[in-house]
PDB file of C-alpha atoms in Angstrom:
ATOM      1  CA  MET A 991      -6.177  29.759   7.583  1.00 35.00           C
ATOM      2  CA  ASP A 992      -4.177  27.802  10.185  1.00 42.00           C
ATOM      3  CA  ASP A 993      -7.426  26.475  11.674  1.00 43.00           C
ATOM      4  CA  LEU A 994      -8.515  25.240   8.250  1.00 38.00           C
ATOM      5  CA  HIS A 995      -5.147  23.532   7.769  1.00 50.00           C
ATOM      6  CA  ASP A 996      -5.434  21.851  11.189  1.00 56.00           C
ATOM      7  CA  ASP A 997      -8.929  20.611  10.321  1.00 63.00           C
ATOM      8  CA  ASP A 998      -7.631  19.120   7.066  1.00 62.00           C
ATOM      9  CA  VAL A 999      -4.845  17.319   8.947  1.00 65.00           C
ATOM     10  CA  LEU A1000      -7.281  15.880  11.511  1.00 72.00           C
ATOM     11  CA  ASP A1001      -9.767  14.849   8.822  1.00 75.00           C
ATOM     12  CA  ALA A1002      -7.053  12.795   7.129  1.00 79.00           C
ATOM     13  CA  VAL A1003      -6.233  10.776  10.268  1.00 85.00           C
ATOM     14  CA  GLY A1004      -9.237   8.437   9.985  1.00 86.00           C
ATOM     15  CA  PRO A1005      -8.533   7.246   6.416  1.00 86.00           C
ATOM     16  CA  ARG A1006      -4.851   6.871   7.305  1.00 84.00           C
ATOM     17  CA  LEU A1007      -5.688   4.659  10.312  1.00 87.00           C
ATOM     18  CA  ARG A1008      -8.097   2.560   8.251  1.00 87.00           C
ATOM     19  CA  ALA A1009      -5.465   2.075   5.528  1.00 84.00           C
ATOM     20  CA  LEU A1010      -2.840   1.032   8.104  1.00 82.00           C
ATOM     21  CA  ARG A1011      -5.173  -1.498   9.705  1.00 86.00           C
ATOM     22  CA  ARG A1012      -6.173  -3.028   6.375  1.00 84.00           C
ATOM     23  CA  ASP A1013      -2.572  -3.147   5.168  1.00 78.00           C
ATOM     24  CA  ARG A1014      -1.699  -5.193   8.231  1.00 79.00           C
ATOM     25  CA  GLY A1015      -4.751  -7.438   7.915  1.00 82.00           C
ATOM     26  CA  ILE A1016      -6.081  -6.525  11.383  1.00 87.00           C
ATOM     27  CA  THR A1017      -9.787  -6.560  12.208  1.00 90.00           C
ATOM     28  CA  LEU A1018     -11.449  -3.912  14.345  1.00 91.00           C
ATOM     29  CA  ALA A1019     -12.316  -6.589  16.907  1.00 91.00           C
ATOM     30  CA  HIS A1020      -8.679  -7.672  17.217  1.00 89.00           C
ATOM     31  CA  LEU A1021      -7.492  -4.067  17.399  1.00 90.00           C
ATOM     32  CA  ALA A1022     -10.005  -3.325  20.150  1.00 91.00           C
ATOM     33  CA  ALA A1023      -8.867  -6.354  22.170  1.00 91.00           C
ATOM     34  CA  THR A1024      -5.205  -5.359  21.764  1.00 87.00           C
ATOM     35  CA  THR A1025      -5.479  -1.637  22.515  1.00 88.00           C
ATOM     36  CA  GLY A1026      -8.317  -1.624  25.042  1.00 90.00           C
ATOM     37  CA  VAL A1027     -10.175   0.941  22.922  1.00 90.00           C
ATOM     38  CA  SER A1028     -13.745  -0.075  22.114  1.00 92.00           C
ATOM     39  CA  GLU A1029     -14.550  -1.333  18.636  1.00 92.00           C
ATOM     40  CA  SER A1030     -17.213   1.362  18.163  1.00 92.00           C
ATOM     41  CA  THR A1031     -14.729   4.116  19.100  1.00 92.00           C
ATOM     42  CA  LEU A1032     -12.153   2.753  16.655  1.00 92.00           C
ATOM     43  CA  SER A1033     -14.780   2.554  13.912  1.00 92.00           C
ATOM     44  CA  ARG A1034     -15.913   6.154  14.507  1.00 91.00           C
ATOM     45  CA  LEU A1035     -12.280   7.281  14.592  1.00 90.00           C
ATOM     46  CA  GLU A1036     -11.600   5.692  11.190  1.00 90.00           C
ATOM     47  CA  ASN A1037     -14.829   7.102   9.732  1.00 90.00           C
ATOM     48  CA  GLY A1038     -14.049  10.632  10.888  1.00 86.00           C
ATOM     49  CA  GLN A1039     -16.945  10.674  13.372  1.00 89.00           C
ATOM     50  CA  ARG A1040     -14.560  10.833  16.340  1.00 88.00           C
ATOM     51  CA  ARG A1041     -11.776  13.382  16.648  1.00 85.00           C
ATOM     52  CA  PRO A1042      -8.336  11.815  17.230  1.00 84.00           C
ATOM     53  CA  SER A1043      -6.762  12.438  20.617  1.00 85.00           C
ATOM     54  CA  LEU A1044      -3.399  11.567  22.127  1.00 82.00           C
ATOM     55  CA  GLU A1045      -5.113   9.005  24.359  1.00 86.00           C
ATOM     56  CA  LEU A1046      -6.450   7.182  21.270  1.00 86.00           C
ATOM     57  CA  LEU A1047      -3.437   7.586  19.005  1.00 86.00           C
ATOM     58  CA  LEU A1048      -0.724   6.438  21.424  1.00 86.00           C
ATOM     59  CA  PRO A1049      -1.842   2.766  21.609  1.00 86.00           C
ATOM     60  CA  LEU A1050      -2.439   2.724  17.844  1.00 87.00           C
ATOM     61  CA  SER A1051       1.043   4.128  17.263  1.00 83.00           C
ATOM     62  CA  ARG A1052       2.499   1.273  19.328  1.00 81.00           C
ATOM     63  CA  ILE A1053       0.428  -1.439  17.623  1.00 83.00           C
ATOM     64  CA  TYR A1054       1.216  -0.216  14.098  1.00 80.00           C
ATOM     65  CA  ASP A1055       4.832   0.629  15.030  1.00 75.00           C
ATOM     66  CA  VAL A1056       4.404   4.022  13.360  1.00 76.00           C
ATOM     67  CA  PRO A1057       5.502   7.394  14.814  1.00 76.00           C
ATOM     68  CA  LEU A1058       2.716   9.705  15.964  1.00 74.00           C
ATOM     69  CA  ASP A1059       3.800  12.293  13.391  1.00 72.00           C
ATOM     70  CA  ASP A1060       3.150   9.739  10.652  1.00 73.00           C
ATOM     71  CA  LEU A1061      -0.279   8.851  12.037  1.00 76.00           C
ATOM     72  CA  VAL A1062      -1.424  12.473  11.845  1.00 73.00           C
ATOM     73  CA  GLY A1063       0.554  13.303   8.712  1.00 66.00           C
ATOM     74  CA  ALA A1064       2.431  16.121  10.430  1.00 57.00           C
ATOM     75  CA  PRO A1065       4.775  17.881   8.009  1.00 55.00           C
ATOM     76  CA  ARG A1066       8.481  17.409   8.682  1.00 52.00           C
ATOM     77  CA  THR A1067      10.379  20.636   9.186  1.00 51.00           C
ATOM     78  CA  GLY A1068      14.016  21.536   8.718  1.00 49.00           C
ATOM     79  CA  ASP A1069      15.385  18.164   7.563  1.00 52.00           C
ATOM     80  CA  PRO A1070      14.500  17.468   3.900  1.00 53.00           C
ATOM     81  CA  ARG A1071      15.615  13.834   4.100  1.00 54.00           C
ATOM     82  CA  ILE A1072      13.030  11.050   4.035  1.00 55.00           C
ATOM     83  CA  HIS A1073      13.494   8.705   6.984  1.00 56.00           C
ATOM     84  CA  LEU A1074      12.344   5.271   5.894  1.00 62.00           C
ATOM     85  CA  LYS A1075      11.527   2.779   8.632  1.00 70.00           C
ATOM     86  CA  PRO A1076      11.843  -0.885   7.590  1.00 76.00           C
ATOM     87  CA  MET A1077       9.256  -3.351   8.844  1.00 75.00           C
ATOM     88  CA  LYS A1078       9.675  -7.108   9.402  1.00 79.00           C
ATOM     89  CA  ARG A1079       6.753  -9.273   8.295  1.00 77.00           C
ATOM     90  CA  PHE A1080       6.619 -12.968   7.416  1.00 75.00           C
ATOM     91  CA  GLY A1081      10.407 -13.149   7.807  1.00 80.00           C
ATOM     92  CA  MET A1082      10.917 -10.497   5.112  1.00 83.00           C
ATOM     93  CA  THR A1083      11.882  -6.822   5.251  1.00 85.00           C
ATOM     94  CA  PHE A1084       9.533  -4.164   3.861  1.00 81.00           C
ATOM     95  CA  VAL A1085      10.703  -0.590   3.353  1.00 82.00           C
ATOM     96  CA  PRO A1086       7.747   1.779   2.775  1.00 78.00           C
ATOM     97  CA  LEU A1087       8.379   4.153  -0.122  1.00 78.00           C
ATOM     98  CA  SER A1088       5.072   6.028   0.005  1.00 70.00           C
ATOM     99  CA  ARG A1089       3.356   7.900   2.822  1.00 62.00           C
ATOM    100  CA  ARG A1090      -0.140   8.665   1.511  1.00 58.00           C
ATOM    101  CA  PRO A1091      -3.101   6.934   3.174  1.00 55.00           C
ATOM    102  CA  GLY A1092      -5.242   4.727   0.947  1.00 56.00           C
ATOM    103  CA  GLY A1093      -4.682   4.236  -2.768  1.00 63.00           C
ATOM    104  CA  VAL A1094      -1.599   2.393  -3.982  1.00 74.00           C
ATOM    105  CA  HIS A1095       1.270   1.835  -1.525  1.00 76.00           C
ATOM    106  CA  ALA A1096       4.860   1.320  -2.681  1.00 84.00           C
ATOM    107  CA  PHE A1097       7.401  -0.858  -0.864  1.00 85.00           C
ATOM    108  CA  LYS A1098      10.881  -2.190  -1.393  1.00 88.00           C
ATOM    109  CA  MET A1099      10.811  -5.810  -0.265  1.00 89.00           C
ATOM    110  CA  ILE A1100      13.861  -7.872   0.667  1.00 91.00           C
ATOM    111  CA  VAL A1101      13.621 -11.667   0.784  1.00 90.00           C
ATOM    112  CA  PRO A1102      16.498 -12.996   2.952  1.00 88.00           C
ATOM    113  CA  ALA A1103      18.817 -15.792   1.879  1.00 86.00           C
ATOM    114  CA  GLN A1104      17.271 -19.216   2.432  1.00 81.00           C
ATOM    115  CA  PRO A1105      19.858 -22.020   2.779  1.00 77.00           C
ATOM    116  CA  GLU A1106      17.109 -24.630   2.597  1.00 79.00           C
ATOM    117  CA  ARG A1107      14.296 -24.600   0.050  1.00 78.00           C
ATOM    118  CA  LEU A1108      11.108 -23.563   1.822  1.00 79.00           C
ATOM    119  CA  GLU A1109       7.749 -25.213   1.389  1.00 83.00           C
ATOM    120  CA  PRO A1110       5.355 -22.475   0.184  1.00 85.00           C
ATOM    121  CA  THR A1111       2.535 -21.504   2.516  1.00 86.00           C
ATOM    122  CA  LEU A1112       0.007 -19.809   0.266  1.00 89.00           C
ATOM    123  CA  LYS A1113      -1.984 -16.866   1.639  1.00 87.00           C
ATOM    124  CA  THR A1114      -4.884 -14.760   0.409  1.00 87.00           C
ATOM    125  CA  HIS A1115      -6.024 -11.248   1.284  1.00 80.00           C
ATOM    126  CA  GLU A1116      -7.940  -8.392  -0.267  1.00 80.00           C
ATOM    127  CA  GLY A1117      -6.083  -6.272  -2.795  1.00 80.00           C
ATOM    128  CA  PHE A1118      -4.051  -6.202  -5.983  1.00 84.00           C
ATOM    129  CA  GLU A1119      -0.277  -6.448  -6.221  1.00 88.00           C
ATOM    130  CA  TRP A1120       2.298  -5.439  -8.830  1.00 91.00           C
ATOM    131  CA  LEU A1121       5.945  -6.375  -8.357  1.00 93.00           C
ATOM    132  CA  TYR A1122       9.261  -5.844 -10.151  1.00 94.00           C
ATOM    133  CA  VAL A1123      12.396  -7.880  -9.402  1.00 94.00           C
ATOM    134  CA  LEU A1124      15.473  -5.689  -8.805  1.00 93.00           C
ATOM    135  CA  SER A1125      17.999  -8.420  -7.999  1.00 93.00           C
ATOM    136  CA  GLY A1126      18.083 -12.128  -7.283  1.00 92.00           C
ATOM    137  CA  ARG A1127      15.630 -14.727  -8.564  1.00 94.00           C
ATOM    138  CA  LEU A1128      12.108 -14.605  -7.182  1.00 95.00           C
ATOM    139  CA  ARG A1129       9.905 -17.662  -6.841  1.00 93.00           C
ATOM    140  CA  LEU A1130       6.227 -16.733  -7.185  1.00 94.00           C
ATOM    141  CA  VAL A1131       3.647 -19.411  -6.476  1.00 93.00           C
ATOM    142  CA  LEU A1132       0.245 -18.240  -7.674  1.00 92.00           C
ATOM    143  CA  GLY A1133      -2.508 -20.812  -7.345  1.00 90.00           C
ATOM    144  CA  GLU A1134      -1.282 -23.856  -9.267  1.00 91.00           C
ATOM    145  CA  ARG A1135       1.412 -21.881 -11.120  1.00 93.00           C
ATOM    146  CA  ASP A1136       5.023 -21.932  -9.915  1.00 94.00           C
ATOM    147  CA  LEU A1137       7.025 -19.156 -11.603  1.00 94.00           C
ATOM    148  CA  THR A1138      10.637 -17.982 -11.429  1.00 95.00           C
ATOM    149  CA  LEU A1139      11.240 -14.292 -12.132  1.00 95.00           C
ATOM    150  CA  PRO A1140      14.810 -13.059 -12.787  1.00 95.00           C
ATOM    151  CA  PRO A1141      15.872  -9.396 -12.419  1.00 94.00           C
ATOM    152  CA  GLY A1142      13.928  -7.065 -14.687  1.00 93.00           C
ATOM    153  CA  GLU A1143      10.745  -9.141 -14.784  1.00 94.00           C
ATOM    154  CA  ALA A1144       7.427  -8.001 -13.368  1.00 94.00           C
ATOM    155  CA  ALA A1145       4.184  -9.635 -12.328  1.00 93.00           C
ATOM    156  CA  GLU A1146       0.753  -8.482 -11.251  1.00 91.00           C
ATOM    157  CA  PHE A1147      -2.043 -10.458  -9.633  1.00 89.00           C
ATOM    158  CA  ASP A1148      -5.188 -10.318  -7.547  1.00 88.00           C
ATOM    159  CA  THR A1149      -4.161 -11.148  -3.974  1.00 86.00           C
ATOM    160  CA  SER A1150      -7.443 -12.974  -3.374  1.00 87.00           C
ATOM    161  CA  LEU A1151      -5.704 -15.784  -5.304  1.00 90.00           C
ATOM    162  CA  PRO A1152      -3.552 -18.032  -3.080  1.00 92.00           C
ATOM    163  CA  HIS A1153       0.048 -16.818  -3.448  1.00 92.00           C
ATOM    164  CA  TRP A1154       3.542 -17.017  -1.955  1.00 91.00           C
ATOM    165  CA  LEU A1155       6.823 -15.185  -2.555  1.00 91.00           C
ATOM    166  CA  GLY A1156      10.287 -16.550  -1.845  1.00 91.00           C
ATOM    167  CA  SER A1157      13.774 -17.070  -3.195  1.00 92.00           C
ATOM    168  CA  ALA A1158      14.057 -19.355  -6.217  1.00 92.00           C
ATOM    169  CA  ASP A1159      17.684 -20.327  -5.592  1.00 91.00           C
ATOM    170  CA  GLY A1160      18.249 -19.608  -1.903  1.00 89.00           C
ATOM    171  CA  GLY A1161      19.824 -16.174  -2.501  1.00 91.00           C
ATOM    172  CA  VAL A1162      18.669 -12.723  -1.423  1.00 92.00           C
ATOM    173  CA  VAL A1163      15.929 -11.196  -3.585  1.00 93.00           C
ATOM    174  CA  GLU A1164      15.124  -7.482  -3.772  1.00 93.00           C
ATOM    175  CA  LEU A1165      11.957  -6.235  -5.447  1.00 93.00           C
ATOM    176  CA  LEU A1166       9.632  -3.267  -5.685  1.00 92.00           C
ATOM    177  CA  ILE A1167       5.987  -3.821  -4.806  1.00 89.00           C
ATOM    178  CA  LEU A1168       2.926  -1.689  -5.484  1.00 88.00           C
ATOM    179  CA  PHE A1169      -0.038  -2.775  -3.413  1.00 78.00           C
ATOM    180  CA  GLY A1170      -3.569  -1.437  -3.637  1.00 73.00           C
ATOM    181  CA  LEU A1171      -6.945  -2.411  -2.260  1.00 61.00           C
ATOM    182  CA  GLN A1172      -9.282  -4.413  -4.449  1.00 52.00           C
ATOM    183  CA  GLY A1173      -9.851  -2.678  -7.768  1.00 46.00           C
ATOM    184  CA  VAL A1174      -6.801  -0.407  -7.470  1.00 44.00           C
ATOM    185  CA  ARG A1175      -4.310  -1.610 -10.067  1.00 46.00           C
ATOM    186  CA  ALA A1176      -1.022  -0.430 -11.502  1.00 45.00           C
ATOM    187  CA  HIS A1177      -1.313   0.706 -15.114  1.00 43.00           C
ATOM    188  CA  VAL A1178       1.833   0.077 -17.134  1.00 43.00           C
ATOM    189  CA  ARG A1179       2.164   1.633 -20.584  1.00 41.00           C
ATOM    190  CA  THR A1180       3.924  -0.544 -23.136  1.00 41.00           C
ATOM    191  CA  ASN A1181       4.836  -0.194 -26.802  1.00 43.00           C
ATOM    192  CA  PRO A1182       2.188  -2.205 -28.706  1.00 40.00           C
ATOM    193  CA  GLN A1183       4.814  -3.084 -31.343  1.00 45.00           C
ATOM    194  CA  GLN A1184       7.041  -4.794 -28.780  1.00 41.00           C
ATOM    195  CA  SER A1185       6.748  -8.524 -28.210  1.00 39.00           C
ATOM    196  CA  SER A1186       4.621  -9.515 -25.254  1.00 39.00           C
ATOM    197  CA  GLN A1187       7.093 -12.216 -24.282  1.00 43.00           C
ATOM    198  CA  GLY A1188       8.612 -11.748 -20.827  1.00 43.00           C
ATOM    199  CA  GLY A1189       7.101  -8.699 -19.120  1.00 43.00           C
ATOM    200  CA  ASN A1190       4.179  -9.132 -16.795  1.00 43.00           C
ATOM    201  CA  GLN A1191       3.078 -12.552 -15.597  1.00 41.00           C
ATOM    202  CA  ARG A1192      -0.606 -12.953 -14.863  1.00 38.00           C
TER     203      ARG A1192
END
């Protein structure tokens, strides 16, 4: 039984590595150049055709800034607390709230205070994003649309559209984000008798 459990854990490493790489927008070629591991080995590792080893996982753990236990999905023992590790990207703080590989990933995102109004730099990438503003006023630039979302408002959009997130008034903004690969969307149930005003922005 233990052998079967170990096999299940190892089989899940490949999809987890692929999800991490795609979340960070890294190509196999770039990862190979950075880690010194061949592109074909990395591809076979992600596809489950190559068994993970410490020699392969250590450089990936450093590049992704993820503990080895998280890469292999090792169960935590003794301490029931969830230890969240914030990440800094694009000048913002992301706190991962989900641990499963693939599917929809949940993050708490913190936009720092911005004394000077920033000029948006729109980006595109594969996926679909749903967000909910917890506090502050979020500025969402989506294509030619420039929206301001106060606390309690939500938005969802295809991230292949040029987009940018920032503070609308220079203050700190906190929001929840659900991010999935292309075709994976958040489904929100609403009361059909309620007005559609406010709510999600598309």
